[in-house]
PDB file of C-alpha atoms in Angstrom:
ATOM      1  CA  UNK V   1      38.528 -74.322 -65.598  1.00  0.00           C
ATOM      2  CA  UNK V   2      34.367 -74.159 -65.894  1.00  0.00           C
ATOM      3  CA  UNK V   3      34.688 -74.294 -69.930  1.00  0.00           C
ATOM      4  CA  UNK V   4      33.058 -70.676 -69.562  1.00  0.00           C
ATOM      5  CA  UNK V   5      34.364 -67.558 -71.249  1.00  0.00           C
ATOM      6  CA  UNK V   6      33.772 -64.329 -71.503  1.00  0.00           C
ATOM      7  CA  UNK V   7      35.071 -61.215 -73.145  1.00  0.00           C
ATOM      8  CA  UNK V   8      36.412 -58.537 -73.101  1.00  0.00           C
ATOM      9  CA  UNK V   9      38.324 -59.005 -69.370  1.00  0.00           C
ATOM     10  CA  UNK V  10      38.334 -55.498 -68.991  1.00  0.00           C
ATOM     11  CA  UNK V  11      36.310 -52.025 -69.854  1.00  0.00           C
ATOM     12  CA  UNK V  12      36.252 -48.536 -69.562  1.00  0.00           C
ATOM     13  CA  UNK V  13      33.719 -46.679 -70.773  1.00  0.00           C
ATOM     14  CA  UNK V  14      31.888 -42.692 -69.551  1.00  0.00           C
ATOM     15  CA  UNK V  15      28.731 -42.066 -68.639  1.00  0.00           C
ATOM     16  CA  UNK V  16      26.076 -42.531 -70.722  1.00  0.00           C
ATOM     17  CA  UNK V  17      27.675 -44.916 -73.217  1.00  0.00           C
ATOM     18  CA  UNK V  18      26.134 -48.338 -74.084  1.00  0.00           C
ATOM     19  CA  UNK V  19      28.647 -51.611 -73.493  1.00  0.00           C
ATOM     20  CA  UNK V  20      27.994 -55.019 -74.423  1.00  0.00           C
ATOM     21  CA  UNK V  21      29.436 -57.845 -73.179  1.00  0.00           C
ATOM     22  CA  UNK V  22      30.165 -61.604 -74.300  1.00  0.00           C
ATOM     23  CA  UNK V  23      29.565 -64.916 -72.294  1.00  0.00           C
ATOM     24  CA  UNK V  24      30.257 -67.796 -74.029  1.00  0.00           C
ATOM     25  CA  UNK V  25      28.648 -71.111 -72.248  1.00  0.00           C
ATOM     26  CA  UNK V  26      30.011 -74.412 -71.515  1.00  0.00           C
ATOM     27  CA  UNK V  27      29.279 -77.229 -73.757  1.00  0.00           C
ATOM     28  CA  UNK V  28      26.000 -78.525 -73.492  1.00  0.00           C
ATOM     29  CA  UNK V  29      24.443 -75.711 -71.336  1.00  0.00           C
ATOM     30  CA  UNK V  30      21.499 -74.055 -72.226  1.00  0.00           C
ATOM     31  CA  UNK V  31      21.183 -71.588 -69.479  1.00  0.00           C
ATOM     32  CA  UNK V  32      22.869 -68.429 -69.132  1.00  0.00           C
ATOM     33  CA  UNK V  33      22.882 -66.158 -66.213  1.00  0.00           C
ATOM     34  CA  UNK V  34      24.491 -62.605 -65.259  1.00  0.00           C
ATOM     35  CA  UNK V  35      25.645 -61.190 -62.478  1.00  0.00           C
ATOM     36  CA  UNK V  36      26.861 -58.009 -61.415  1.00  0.00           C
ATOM     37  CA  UNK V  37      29.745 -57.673 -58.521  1.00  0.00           C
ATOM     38  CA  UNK V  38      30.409 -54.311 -56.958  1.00  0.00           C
ATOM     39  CA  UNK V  39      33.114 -54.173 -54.995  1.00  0.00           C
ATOM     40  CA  UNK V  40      33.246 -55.577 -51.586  1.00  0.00           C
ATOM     41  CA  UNK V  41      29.592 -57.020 -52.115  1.00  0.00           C
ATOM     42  CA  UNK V  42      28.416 -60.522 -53.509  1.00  0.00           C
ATOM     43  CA  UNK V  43      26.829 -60.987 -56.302  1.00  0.00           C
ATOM     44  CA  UNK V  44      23.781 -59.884 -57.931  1.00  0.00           C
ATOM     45  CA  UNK V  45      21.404 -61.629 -60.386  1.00  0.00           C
ATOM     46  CA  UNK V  46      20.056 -59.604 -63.356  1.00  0.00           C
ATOM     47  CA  UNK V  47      18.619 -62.202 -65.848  1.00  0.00           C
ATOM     48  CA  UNK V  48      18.423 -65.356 -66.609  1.00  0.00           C
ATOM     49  CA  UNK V  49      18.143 -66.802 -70.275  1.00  0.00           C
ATOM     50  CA  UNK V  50      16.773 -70.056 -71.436  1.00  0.00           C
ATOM     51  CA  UNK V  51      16.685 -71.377 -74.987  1.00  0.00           C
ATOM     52  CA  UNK V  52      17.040 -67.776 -76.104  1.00  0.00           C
ATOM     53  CA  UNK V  53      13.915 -66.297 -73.894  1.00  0.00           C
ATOM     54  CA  UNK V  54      14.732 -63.943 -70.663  1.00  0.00           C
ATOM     55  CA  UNK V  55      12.071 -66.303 -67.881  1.00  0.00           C
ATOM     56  CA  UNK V  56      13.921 -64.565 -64.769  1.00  0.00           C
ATOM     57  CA  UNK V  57      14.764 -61.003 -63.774  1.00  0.00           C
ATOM     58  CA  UNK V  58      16.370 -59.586 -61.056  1.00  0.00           C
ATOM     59  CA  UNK V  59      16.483 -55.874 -59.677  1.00  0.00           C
ATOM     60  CA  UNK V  60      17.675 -54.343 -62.292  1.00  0.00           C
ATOM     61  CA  UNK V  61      16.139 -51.564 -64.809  1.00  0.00           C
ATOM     62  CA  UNK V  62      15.412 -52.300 -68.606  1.00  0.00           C
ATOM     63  CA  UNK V  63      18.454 -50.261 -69.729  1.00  0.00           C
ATOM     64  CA  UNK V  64      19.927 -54.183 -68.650  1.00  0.00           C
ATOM     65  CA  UNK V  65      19.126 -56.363 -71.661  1.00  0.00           C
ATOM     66  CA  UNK V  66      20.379 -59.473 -73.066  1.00  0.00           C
ATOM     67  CA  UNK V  67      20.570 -61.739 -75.695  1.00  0.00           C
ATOM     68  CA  UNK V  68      21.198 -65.829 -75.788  1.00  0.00           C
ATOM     69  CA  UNK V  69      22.067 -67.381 -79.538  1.00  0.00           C
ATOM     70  CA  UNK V  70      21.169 -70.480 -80.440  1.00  0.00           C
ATOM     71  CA  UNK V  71      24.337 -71.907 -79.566  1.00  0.00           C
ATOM     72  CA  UNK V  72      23.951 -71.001 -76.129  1.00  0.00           C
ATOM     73  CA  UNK V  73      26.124 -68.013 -76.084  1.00  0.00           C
ATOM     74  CA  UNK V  74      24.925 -64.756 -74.485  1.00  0.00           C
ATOM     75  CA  UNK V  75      24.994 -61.044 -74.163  1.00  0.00           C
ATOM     76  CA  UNK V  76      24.588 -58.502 -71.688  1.00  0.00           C
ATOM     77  CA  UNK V  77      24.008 -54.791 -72.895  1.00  0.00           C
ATOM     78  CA  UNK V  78      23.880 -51.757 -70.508  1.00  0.00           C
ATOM     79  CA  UNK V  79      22.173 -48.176 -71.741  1.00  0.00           C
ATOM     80  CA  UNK V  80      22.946 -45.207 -70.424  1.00  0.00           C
ATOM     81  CA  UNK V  81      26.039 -46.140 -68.570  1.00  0.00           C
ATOM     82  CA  UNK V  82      26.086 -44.593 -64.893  1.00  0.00           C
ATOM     83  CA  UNK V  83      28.879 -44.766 -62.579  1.00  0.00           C
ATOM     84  CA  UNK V  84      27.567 -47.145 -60.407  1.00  0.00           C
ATOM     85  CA  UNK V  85      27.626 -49.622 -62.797  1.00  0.00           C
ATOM     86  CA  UNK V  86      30.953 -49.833 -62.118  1.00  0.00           C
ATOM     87  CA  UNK V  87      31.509 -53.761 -61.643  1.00  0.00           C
ATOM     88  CA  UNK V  88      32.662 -57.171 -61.971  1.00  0.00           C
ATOM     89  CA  UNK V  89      29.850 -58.536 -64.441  1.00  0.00           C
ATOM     90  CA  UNK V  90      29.978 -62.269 -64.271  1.00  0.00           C
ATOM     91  CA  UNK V  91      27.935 -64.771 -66.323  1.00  0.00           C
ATOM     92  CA  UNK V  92      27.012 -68.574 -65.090  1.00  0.00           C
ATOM     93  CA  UNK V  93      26.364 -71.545 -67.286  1.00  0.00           C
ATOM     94  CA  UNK V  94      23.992 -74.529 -66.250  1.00  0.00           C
ATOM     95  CA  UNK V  95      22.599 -77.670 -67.861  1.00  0.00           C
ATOM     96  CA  UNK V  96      19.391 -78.924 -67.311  1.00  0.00           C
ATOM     97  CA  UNK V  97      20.673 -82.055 -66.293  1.00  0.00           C
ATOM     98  CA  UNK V  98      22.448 -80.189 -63.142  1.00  0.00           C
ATOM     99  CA  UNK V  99      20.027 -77.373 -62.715  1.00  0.00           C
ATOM    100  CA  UNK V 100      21.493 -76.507 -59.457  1.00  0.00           C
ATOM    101  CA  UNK V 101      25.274 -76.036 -59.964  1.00  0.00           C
ATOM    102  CA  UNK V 102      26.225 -73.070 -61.964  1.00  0.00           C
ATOM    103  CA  UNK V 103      29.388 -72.692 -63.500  1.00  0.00           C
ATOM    104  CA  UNK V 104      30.651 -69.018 -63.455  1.00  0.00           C
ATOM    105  CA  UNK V 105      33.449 -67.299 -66.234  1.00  0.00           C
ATOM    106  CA  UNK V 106      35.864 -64.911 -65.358  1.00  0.00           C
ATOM    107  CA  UNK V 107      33.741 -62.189 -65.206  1.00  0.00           C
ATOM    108  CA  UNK V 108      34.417 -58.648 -67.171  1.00  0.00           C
ATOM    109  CA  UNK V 109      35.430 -55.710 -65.041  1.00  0.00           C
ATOM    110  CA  UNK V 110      34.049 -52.741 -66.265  1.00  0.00           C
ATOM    111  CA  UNK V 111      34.654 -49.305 -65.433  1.00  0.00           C
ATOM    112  CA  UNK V 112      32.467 -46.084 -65.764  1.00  0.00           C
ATOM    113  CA  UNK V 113      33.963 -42.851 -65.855  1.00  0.00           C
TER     114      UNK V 113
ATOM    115  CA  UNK Y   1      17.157 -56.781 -44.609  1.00  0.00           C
ATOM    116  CA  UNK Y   2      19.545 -58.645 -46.894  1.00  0.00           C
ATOM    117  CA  UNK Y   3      18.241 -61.582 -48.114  1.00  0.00           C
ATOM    118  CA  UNK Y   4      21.455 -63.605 -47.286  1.00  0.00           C
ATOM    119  CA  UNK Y   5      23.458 -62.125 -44.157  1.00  0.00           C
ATOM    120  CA  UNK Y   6      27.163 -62.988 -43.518  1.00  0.00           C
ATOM    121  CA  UNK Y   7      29.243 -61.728 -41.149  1.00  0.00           C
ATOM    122  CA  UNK Y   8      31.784 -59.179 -43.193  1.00  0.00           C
ATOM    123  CA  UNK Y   9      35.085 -60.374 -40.917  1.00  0.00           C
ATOM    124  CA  UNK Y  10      37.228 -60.296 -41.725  1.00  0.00           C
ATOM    125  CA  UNK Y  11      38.777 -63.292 -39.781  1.00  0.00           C
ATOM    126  CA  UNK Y  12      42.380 -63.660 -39.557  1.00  0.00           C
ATOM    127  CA  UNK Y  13      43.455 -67.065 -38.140  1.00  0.00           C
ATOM    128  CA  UNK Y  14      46.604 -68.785 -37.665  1.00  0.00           C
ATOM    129  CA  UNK Y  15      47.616 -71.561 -39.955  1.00  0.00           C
ATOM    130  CA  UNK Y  16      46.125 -75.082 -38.716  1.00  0.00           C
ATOM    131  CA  UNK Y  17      43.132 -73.243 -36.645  1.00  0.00           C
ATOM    132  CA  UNK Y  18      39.683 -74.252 -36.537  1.00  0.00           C
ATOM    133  CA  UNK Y  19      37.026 -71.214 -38.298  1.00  0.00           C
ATOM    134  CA  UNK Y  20      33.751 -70.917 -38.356  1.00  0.00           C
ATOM    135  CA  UNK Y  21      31.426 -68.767 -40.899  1.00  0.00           C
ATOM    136  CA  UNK Y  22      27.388 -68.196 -40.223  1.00  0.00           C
ATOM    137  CA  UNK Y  23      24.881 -67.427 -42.809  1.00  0.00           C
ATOM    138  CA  UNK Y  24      21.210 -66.559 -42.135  1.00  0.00           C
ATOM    139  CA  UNK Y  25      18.396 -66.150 -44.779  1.00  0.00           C
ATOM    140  CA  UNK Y  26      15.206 -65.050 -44.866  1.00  0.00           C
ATOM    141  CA  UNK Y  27      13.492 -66.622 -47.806  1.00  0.00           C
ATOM    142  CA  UNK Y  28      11.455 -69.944 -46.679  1.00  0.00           C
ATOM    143  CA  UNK Y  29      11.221 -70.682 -49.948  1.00  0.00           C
ATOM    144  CA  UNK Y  30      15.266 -71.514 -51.015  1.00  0.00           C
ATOM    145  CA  UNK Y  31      15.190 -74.575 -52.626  1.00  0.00           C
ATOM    146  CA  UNK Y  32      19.364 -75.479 -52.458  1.00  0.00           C
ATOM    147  CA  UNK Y  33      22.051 -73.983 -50.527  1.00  0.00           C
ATOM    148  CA  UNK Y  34      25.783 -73.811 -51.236  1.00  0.00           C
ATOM    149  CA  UNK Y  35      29.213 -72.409 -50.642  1.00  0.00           C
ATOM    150  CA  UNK Y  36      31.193 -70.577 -52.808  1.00  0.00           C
ATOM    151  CA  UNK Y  37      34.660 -69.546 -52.672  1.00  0.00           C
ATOM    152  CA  UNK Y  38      36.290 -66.442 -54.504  1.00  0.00           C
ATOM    153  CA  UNK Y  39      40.041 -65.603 -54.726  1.00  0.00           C
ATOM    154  CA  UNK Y  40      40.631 -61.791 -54.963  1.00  0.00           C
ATOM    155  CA  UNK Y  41      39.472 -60.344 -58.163  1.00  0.00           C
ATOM    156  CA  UNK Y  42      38.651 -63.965 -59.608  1.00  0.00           C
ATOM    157  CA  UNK Y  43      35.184 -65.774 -60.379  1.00  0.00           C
ATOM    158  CA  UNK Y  44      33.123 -66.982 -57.469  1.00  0.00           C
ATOM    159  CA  UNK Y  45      33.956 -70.958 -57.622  1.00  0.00           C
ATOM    160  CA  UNK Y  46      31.106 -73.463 -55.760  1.00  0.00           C
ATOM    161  CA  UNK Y  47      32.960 -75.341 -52.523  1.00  0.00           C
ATOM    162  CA  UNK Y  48      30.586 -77.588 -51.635  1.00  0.00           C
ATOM    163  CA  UNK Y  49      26.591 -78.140 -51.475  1.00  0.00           C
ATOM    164  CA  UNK Y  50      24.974 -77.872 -47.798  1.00  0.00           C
ATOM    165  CA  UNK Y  51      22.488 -80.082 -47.042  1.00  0.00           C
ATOM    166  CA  UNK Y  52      20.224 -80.605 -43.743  1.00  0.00           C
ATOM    167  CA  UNK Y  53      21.684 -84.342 -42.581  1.00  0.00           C
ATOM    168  CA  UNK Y  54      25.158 -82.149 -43.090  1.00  0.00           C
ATOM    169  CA  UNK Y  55      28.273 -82.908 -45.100  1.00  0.00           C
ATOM    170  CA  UNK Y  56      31.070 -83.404 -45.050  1.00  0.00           C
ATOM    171  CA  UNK Y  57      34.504 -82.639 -47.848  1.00  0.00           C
ATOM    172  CA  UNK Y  58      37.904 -83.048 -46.283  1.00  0.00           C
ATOM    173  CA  UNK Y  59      38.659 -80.293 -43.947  1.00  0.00           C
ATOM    174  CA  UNK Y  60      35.349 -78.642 -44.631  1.00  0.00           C
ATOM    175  CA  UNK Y  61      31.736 -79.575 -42.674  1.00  0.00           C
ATOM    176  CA  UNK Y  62      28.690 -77.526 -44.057  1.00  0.00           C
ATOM    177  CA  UNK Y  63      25.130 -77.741 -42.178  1.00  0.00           C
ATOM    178  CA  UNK Y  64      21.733 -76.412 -42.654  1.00  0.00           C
ATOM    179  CA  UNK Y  65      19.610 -75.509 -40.583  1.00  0.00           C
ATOM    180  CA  UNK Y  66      16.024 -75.611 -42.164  1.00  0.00           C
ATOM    181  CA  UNK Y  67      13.827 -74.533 -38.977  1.00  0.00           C
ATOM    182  CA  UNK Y  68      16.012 -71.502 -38.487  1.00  0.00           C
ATOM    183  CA  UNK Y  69      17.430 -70.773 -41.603  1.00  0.00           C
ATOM    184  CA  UNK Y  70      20.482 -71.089 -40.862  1.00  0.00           C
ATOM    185  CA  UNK Y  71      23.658 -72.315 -42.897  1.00  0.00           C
ATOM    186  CA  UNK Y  72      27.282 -72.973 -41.025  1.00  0.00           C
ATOM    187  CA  UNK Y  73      30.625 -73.524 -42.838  1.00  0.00           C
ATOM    188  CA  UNK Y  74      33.565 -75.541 -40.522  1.00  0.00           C
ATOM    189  CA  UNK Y  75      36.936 -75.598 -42.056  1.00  0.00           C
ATOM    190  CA  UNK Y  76      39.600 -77.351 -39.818  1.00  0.00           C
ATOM    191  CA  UNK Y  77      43.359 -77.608 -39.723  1.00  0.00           C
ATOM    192  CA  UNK Y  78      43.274 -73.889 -41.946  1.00  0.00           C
ATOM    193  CA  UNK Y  79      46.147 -74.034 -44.344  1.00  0.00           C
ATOM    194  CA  UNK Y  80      47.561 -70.543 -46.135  1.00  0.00           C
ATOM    195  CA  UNK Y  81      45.875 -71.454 -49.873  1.00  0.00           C
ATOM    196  CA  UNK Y  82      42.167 -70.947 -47.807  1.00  0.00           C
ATOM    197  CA  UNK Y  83      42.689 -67.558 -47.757  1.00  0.00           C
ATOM    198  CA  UNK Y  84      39.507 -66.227 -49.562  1.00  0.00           C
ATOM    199  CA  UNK Y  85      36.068 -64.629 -49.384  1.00  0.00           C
ATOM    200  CA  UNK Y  86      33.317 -67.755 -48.584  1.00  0.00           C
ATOM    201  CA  UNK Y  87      30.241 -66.927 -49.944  1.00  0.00           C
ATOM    202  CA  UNK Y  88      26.929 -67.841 -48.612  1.00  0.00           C
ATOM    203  CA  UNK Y  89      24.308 -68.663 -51.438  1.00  0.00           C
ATOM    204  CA  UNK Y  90      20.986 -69.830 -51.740  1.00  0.00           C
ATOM    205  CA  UNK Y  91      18.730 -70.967 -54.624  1.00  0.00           C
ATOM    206  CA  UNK Y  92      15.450 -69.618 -55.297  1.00  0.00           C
ATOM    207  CA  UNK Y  93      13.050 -70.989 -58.131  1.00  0.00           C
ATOM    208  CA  UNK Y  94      11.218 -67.625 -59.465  1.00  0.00           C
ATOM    209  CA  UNK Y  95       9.182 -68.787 -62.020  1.00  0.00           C
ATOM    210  CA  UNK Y  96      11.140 -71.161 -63.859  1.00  0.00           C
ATOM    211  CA  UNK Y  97      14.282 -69.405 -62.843  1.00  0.00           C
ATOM    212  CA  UNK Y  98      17.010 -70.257 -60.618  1.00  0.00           C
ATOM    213  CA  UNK Y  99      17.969 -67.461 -59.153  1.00  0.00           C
ATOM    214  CA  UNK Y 100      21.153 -67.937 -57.245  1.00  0.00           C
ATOM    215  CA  UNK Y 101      21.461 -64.788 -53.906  1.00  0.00           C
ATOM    216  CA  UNK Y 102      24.917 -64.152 -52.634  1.00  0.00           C
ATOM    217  CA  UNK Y 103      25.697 -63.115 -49.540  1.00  0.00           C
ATOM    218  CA  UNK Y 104      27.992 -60.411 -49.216  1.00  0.00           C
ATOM    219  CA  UNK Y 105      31.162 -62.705 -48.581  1.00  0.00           C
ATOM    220  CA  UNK Y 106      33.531 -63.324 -45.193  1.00  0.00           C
ATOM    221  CA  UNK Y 107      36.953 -62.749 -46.026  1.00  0.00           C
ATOM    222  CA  UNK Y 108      39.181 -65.341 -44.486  1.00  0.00           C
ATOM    223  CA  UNK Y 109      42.902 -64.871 -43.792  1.00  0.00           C
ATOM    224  CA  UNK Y 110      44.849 -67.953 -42.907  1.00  0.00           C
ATOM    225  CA  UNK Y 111      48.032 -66.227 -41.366  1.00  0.00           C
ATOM    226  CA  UNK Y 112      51.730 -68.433 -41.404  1.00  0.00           C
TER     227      UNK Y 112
END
């Protein structure tokens, strides 16, 4: 296993409802990233964190925010909740010292009604 | 247009067959190219690295193709547990972030 966890595994929420979801990274990482898996697609970035600043964004709207700790763990948070945020969100761990492999958790599959 | 393209399949092959999956993409600017492998409703898991002299892990040849953009995945002598979706990423520095970009996966069926 990629020593990455995250929680819950899975979700439901309706529409309009906030979520927030855990990532908890691998020893020694210090960047976080999410990523958000509809189904049948691949996935897509939404942000990256680094020592506890967002420096990356993908094509997502603000209602996505996020949080890293200083022990490297993270948060994703989703406003508003709309249906087709229906995914598998998936956060990635990387060191500095391997800034091109990215370890991935389980993901959380989360379901808007 | 996609930034990573894949051809959807899905392929269906018979155990011990030869299978090969294209990738094109469009930025010039990808810094690092890879394959990753997901098992249905499981975390996307990296196969190997691709680089432009090629490589080479057991049963499974990647190549890049700079010039054209261009990324190829070989697997030989398909067994049953390669049944998956390969996807076909690249790495992007934006700013100082890596931003990894999926394709949109070829789902492989190795077939007894």
């Amino acid at each position: 296993e990629t020593g990455v966890t995250q929680s819950p595994t899975h979700l439901i929420k309706t529409r309009g409802q906030q979520v927030t979801l855990r990532c908890s990274s691998q020893s020694g990482h210090n960047t976080v990233s999410w990523y958000q898996q509809a189904l049948g697609q691949g996935p897509q970035f939404i942000f990256q964190y680094y020592r506890e600043e967002e420096n990356g964004r993908g094509n997502f709207p603000p209602r996505f925010s996020g949080l890293q700790f200083p022990n490297y763990s993270s948060e994703l948070n989703v406003n508003a909740l709309e249906l087709d945020d229906s995914a598998l969100y998936l956060c990635a761990s990387r060191s500095g010292l391997q800034p091109d492999t990215q370890y991935f958790g389980p993901g959380t599959r989360l379901t808007v009604l | 247009r996609k930034e990573v393209e894949q051809d959807p399949g899905p392929f269906n092959v018979p155990e011990g067959a030869t299978v090969a999956f294209n990738c094109t993409y469009s930025n010039s600017a990808s810094q690092s190219f890879f394959w990753y492998r997901q098992d249905c409703r499981k975390e996307p898991k990296l196969l190997m690295s691709v680089y432009s002299s090629g490589n080479e892990d057991g049963r499974f040849t990647a190549q890049l193709n700079r010039a054209s953009q261009y990324i190829s995945l070989l697997i030989r002598d398909s067994k049953l547990s390669d049944s998956a979706t390969y996807l076909c990423v690249v790495n992007l520095l934006s700013g100082s972030a890596r931003q990894l970009t999926f394709g949109s996966g070829t789902q492989l069926t190795v077939l007894p």
